[in-house]
Coordinates of N, CA and C in Angstrom, one line a residue:
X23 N 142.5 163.3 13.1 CA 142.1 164.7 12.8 C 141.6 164.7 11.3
X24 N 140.4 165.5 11.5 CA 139.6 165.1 9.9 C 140.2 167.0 9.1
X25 N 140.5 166.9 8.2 CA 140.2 168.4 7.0 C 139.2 169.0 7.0
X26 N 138.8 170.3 7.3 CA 137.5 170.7 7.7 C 136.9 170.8 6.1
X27 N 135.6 170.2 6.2 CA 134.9 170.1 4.9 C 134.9 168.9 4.2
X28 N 135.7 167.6 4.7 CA 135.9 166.8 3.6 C 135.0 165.6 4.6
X29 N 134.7 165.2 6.2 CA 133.8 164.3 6.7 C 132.4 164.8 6.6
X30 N 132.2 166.4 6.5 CA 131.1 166.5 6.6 C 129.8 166.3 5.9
X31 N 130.2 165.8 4.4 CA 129.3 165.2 4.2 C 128.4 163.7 4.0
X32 N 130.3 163.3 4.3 CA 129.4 161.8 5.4 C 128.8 161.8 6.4
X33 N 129.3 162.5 7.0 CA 128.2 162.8 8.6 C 127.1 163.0 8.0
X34 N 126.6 163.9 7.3 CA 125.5 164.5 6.9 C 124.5 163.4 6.4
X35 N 124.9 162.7 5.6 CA 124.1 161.9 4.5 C 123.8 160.8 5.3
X36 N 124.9 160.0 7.1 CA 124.5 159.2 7.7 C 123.8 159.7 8.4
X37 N 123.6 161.4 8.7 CA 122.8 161.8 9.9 C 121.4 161.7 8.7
X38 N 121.3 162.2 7.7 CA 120.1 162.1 7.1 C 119.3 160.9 6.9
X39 N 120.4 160.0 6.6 CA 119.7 158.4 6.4 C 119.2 157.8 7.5
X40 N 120.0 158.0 9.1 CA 119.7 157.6 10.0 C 118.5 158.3 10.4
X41 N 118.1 159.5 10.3 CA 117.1 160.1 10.5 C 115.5 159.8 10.1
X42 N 115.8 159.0 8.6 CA 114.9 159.1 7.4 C 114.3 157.8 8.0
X43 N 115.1 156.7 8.2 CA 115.1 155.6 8.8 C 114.2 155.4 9.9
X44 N 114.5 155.9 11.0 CA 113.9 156.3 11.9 C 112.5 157.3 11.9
X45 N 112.9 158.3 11.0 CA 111.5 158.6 10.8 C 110.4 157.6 10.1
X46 N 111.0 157.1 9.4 CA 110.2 155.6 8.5 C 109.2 154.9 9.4
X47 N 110.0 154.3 10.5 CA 109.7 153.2 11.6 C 108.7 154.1 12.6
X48 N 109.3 155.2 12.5 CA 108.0 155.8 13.7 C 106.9 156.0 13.1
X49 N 106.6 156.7 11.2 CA 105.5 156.8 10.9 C 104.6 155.2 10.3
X50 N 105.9 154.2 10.3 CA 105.0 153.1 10.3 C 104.4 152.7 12.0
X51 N 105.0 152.6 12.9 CA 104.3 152.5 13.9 C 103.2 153.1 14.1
X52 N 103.1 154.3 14.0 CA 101.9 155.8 14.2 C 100.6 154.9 12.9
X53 N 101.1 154.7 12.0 CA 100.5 154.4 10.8 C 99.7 152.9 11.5
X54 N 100.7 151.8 11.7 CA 99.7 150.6 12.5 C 99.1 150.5 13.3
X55 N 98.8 151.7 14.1 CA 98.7 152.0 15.6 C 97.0 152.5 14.9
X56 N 96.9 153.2 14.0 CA 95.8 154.3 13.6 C 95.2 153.6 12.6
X57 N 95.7 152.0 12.3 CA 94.8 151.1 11.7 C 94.6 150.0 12.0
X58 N 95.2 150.0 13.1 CA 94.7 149.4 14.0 C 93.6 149.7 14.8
X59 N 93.4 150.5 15.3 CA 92.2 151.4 16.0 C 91.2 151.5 15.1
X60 N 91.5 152.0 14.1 CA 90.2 151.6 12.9 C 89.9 150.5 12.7
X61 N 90.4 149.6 12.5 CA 89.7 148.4 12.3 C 89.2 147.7 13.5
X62 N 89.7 148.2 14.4 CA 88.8 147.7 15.7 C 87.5 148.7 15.8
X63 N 87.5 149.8 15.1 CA 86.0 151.0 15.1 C 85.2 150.2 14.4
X64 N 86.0 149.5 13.6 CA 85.2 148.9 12.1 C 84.7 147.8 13.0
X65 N 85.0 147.0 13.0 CA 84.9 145.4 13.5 C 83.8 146.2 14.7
X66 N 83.6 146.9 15.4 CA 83.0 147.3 16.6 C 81.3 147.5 16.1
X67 N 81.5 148.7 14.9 CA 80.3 149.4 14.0 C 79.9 147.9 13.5
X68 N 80.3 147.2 13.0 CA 79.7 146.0 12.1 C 79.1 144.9 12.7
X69 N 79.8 144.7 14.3 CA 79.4 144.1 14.9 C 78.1 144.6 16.0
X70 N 78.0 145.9 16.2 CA 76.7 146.8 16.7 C 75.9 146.6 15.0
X71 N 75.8 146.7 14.0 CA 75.3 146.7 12.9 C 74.4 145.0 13.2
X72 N 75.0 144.2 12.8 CA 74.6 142.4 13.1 C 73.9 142.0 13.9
X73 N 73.9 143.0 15.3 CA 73.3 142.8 16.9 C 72.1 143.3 16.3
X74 N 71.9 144.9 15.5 CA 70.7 145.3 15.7 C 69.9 144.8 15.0
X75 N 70.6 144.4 13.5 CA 69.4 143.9 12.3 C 68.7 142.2 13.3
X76 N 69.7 141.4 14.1 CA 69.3 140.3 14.9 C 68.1 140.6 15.8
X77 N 68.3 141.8 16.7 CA 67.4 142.3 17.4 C 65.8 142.4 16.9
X78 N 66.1 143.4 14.9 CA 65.1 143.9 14.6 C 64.2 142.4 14.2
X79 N 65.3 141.4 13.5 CA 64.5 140.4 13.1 C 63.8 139.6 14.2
X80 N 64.0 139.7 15.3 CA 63.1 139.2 16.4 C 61.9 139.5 16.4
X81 N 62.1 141.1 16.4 CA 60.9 141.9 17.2 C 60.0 141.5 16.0
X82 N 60.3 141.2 14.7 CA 59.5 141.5 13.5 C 58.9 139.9 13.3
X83 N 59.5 138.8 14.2 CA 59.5 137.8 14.3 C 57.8 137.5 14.9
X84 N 58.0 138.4 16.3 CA 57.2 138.3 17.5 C 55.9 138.8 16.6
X85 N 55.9 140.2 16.4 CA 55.1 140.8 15.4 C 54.7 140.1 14.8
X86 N 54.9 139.3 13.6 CA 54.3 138.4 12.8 C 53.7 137.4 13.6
X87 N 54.0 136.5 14.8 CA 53.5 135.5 14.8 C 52.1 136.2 15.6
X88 N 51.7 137.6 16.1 CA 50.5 138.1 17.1 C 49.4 138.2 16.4
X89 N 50.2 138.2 15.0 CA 49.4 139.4 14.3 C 49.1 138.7 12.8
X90 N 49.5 137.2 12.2 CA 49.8 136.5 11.3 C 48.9 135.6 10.9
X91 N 49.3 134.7 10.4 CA 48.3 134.0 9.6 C 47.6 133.0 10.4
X92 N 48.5 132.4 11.5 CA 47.6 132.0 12.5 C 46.3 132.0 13.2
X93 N 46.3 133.7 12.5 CA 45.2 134.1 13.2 C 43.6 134.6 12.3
X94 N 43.8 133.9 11.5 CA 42.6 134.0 10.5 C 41.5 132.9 10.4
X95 N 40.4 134.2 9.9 CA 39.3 133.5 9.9 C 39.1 131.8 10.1
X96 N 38.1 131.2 10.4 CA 38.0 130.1 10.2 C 36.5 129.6 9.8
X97 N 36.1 129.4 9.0 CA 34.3 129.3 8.8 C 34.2 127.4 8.1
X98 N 33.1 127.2 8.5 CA 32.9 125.8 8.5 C 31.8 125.6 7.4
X99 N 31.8 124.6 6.2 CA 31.1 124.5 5.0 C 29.6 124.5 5.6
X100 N 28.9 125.5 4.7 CA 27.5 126.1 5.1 C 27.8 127.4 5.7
X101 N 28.2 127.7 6.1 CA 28.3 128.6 6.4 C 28.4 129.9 6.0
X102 N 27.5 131.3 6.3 CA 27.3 132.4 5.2 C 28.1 133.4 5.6
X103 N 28.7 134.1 4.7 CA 29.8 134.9 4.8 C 29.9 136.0 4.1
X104 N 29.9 137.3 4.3 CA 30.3 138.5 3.5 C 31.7 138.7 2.7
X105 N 31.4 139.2 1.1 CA 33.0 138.9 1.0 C 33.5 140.5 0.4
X106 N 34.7 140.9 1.4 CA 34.9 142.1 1.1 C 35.1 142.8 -0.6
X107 N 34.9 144.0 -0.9 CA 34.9 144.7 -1.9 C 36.3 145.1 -2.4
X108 N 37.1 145.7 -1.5 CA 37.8 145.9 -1.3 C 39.1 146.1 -2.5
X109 N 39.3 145.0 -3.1 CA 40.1 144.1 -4.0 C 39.3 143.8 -5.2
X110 N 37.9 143.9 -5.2 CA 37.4 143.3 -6.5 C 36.7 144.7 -7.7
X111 N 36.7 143.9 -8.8 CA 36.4 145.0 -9.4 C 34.9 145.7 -9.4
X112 N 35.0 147.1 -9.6 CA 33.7 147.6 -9.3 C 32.3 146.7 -10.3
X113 N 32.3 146.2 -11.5 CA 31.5 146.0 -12.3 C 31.1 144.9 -11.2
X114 N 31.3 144.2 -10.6 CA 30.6 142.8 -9.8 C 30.1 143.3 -8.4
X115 N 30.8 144.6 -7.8 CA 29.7 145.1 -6.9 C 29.1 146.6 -6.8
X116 N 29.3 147.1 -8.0 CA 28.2 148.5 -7.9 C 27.5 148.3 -9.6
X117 N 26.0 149.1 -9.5 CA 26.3 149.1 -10.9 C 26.2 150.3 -11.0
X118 N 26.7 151.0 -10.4 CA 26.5 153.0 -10.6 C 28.2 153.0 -11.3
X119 N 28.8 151.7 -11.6 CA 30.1 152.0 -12.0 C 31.2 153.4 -11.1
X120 N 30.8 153.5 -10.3 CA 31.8 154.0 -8.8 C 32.2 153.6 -7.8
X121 N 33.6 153.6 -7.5 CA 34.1 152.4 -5.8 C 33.0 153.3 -5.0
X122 N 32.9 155.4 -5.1 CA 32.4 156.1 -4.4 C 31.0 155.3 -3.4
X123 N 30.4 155.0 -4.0 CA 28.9 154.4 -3.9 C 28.6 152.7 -3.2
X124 N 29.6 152.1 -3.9 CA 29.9 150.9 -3.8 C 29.9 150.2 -2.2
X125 N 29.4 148.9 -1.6 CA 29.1 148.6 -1.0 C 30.9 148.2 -0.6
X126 N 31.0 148.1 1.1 CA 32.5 147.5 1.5 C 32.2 145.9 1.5
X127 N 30.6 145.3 1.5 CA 31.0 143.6 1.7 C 29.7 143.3 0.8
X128 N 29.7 142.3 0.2 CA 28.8 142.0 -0.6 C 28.2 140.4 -0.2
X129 N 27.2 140.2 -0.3 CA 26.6 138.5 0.2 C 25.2 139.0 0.9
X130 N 25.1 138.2 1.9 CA 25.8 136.7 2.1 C 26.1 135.6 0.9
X131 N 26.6 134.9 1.4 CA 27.5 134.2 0.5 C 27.6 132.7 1.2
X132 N 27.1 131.4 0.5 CA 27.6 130.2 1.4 C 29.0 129.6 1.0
X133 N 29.1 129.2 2.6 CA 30.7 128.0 1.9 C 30.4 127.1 1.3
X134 N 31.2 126.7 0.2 CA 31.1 125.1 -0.5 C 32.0 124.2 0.1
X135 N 33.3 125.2 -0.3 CA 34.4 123.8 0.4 C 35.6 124.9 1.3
X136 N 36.2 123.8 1.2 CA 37.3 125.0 2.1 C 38.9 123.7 1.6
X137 N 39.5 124.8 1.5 CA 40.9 124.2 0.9 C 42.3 125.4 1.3
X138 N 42.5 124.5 2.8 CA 43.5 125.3 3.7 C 42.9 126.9 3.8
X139 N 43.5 128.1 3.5 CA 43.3 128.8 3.8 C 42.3 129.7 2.7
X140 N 41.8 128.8 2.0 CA 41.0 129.6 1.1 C 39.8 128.9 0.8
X141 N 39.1 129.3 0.7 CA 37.1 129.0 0.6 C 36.1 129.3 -1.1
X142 N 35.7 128.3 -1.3 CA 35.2 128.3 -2.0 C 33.5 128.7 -2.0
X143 N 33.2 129.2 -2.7 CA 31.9 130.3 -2.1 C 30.8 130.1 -3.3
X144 N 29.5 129.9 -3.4 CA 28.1 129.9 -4.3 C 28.3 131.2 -4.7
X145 N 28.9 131.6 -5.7 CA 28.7 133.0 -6.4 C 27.9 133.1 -7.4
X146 N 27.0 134.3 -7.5 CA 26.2 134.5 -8.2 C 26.9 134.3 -10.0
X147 N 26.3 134.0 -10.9 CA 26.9 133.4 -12.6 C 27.6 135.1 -12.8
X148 N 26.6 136.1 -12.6 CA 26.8 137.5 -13.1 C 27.8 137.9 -12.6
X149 N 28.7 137.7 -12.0 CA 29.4 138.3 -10.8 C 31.3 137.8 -12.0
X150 N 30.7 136.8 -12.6 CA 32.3 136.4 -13.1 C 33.6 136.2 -12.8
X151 N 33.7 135.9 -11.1 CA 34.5 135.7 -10.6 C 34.8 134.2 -10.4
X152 N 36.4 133.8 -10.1 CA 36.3 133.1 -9.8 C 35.9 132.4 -7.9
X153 N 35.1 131.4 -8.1 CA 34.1 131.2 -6.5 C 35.1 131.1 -5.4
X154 N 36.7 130.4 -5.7 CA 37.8 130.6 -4.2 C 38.4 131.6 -3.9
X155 N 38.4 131.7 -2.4 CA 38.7 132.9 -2.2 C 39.8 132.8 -1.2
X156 N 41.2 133.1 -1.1 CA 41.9 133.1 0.6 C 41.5 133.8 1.3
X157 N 41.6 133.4 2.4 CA 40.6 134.4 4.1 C 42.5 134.3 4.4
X158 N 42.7 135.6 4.7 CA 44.0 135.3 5.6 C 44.1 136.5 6.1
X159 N 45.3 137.9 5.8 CA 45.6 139.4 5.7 C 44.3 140.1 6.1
X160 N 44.1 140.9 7.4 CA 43.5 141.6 7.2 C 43.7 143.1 6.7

């Protein structure tokens, strides 16, 4: 037989500790459970992330090879050729000093040599360019 007032605060402080305890363990379980699950959202998003940039680099693959360098001009020494405006400065193909006016191809023009993907070309002295030119990008 206990004195009323004198166990109850051991009860108390083991009912508290046992409680606190237990509440501990359940909010760590809740706690591993909910990052767990997240890191499997994560690991999921990053692995959908990896699939698509793989995907995009395919398509961008395909793309390049239809549309790429494979697929350029080819002209054989002697041969006369227009060479676009495009890129060059106006003083070598207008003399109204305006792109407005300015022709888009200037020549004909013969081949001299050819070296891989670029061509060497009879350019007029006035013109001040240098005569090689890459054929590739349209």
């Amino acid at each position: 037989m206990s004195v009323q007032g004198t166990d109850k605060g051991k009860n108390r402080a083991q009912a508290e500790s046992v409680a606190t305890t237990s509440d501990i363990s359940t909010l760590k379980r809740h706690k591993s459970n909910g990052d767990f699950s997240s890191r499997v959202m994560d690991f999921v998003q990053e692995r959908q992330a990896v699939d698509a940039i793989a995907a995009s680099v395919g398509r961008q693959k395909l793309n390049a090879d239809s549309v790429g360098r494979g697929n350029a001009n080819e002209f054989e020494k002697g041969s006369l050729v227009l060479l676009a405006t495009q890129n060059l400065l106006t003083h070598a193909t207008s003399a109204f000093g305006t792109s407005k006016l300015a022709p888009r191809f200037i020549g004909p023009h013969t081949v001299l040599e050819r070296h891989g993907n670029a061509y060497t070309l009879d350019l007029p002295s006035n013109m001040r360019f240098h005569p090689a030119f890459f054929v590739g990008y349209s």
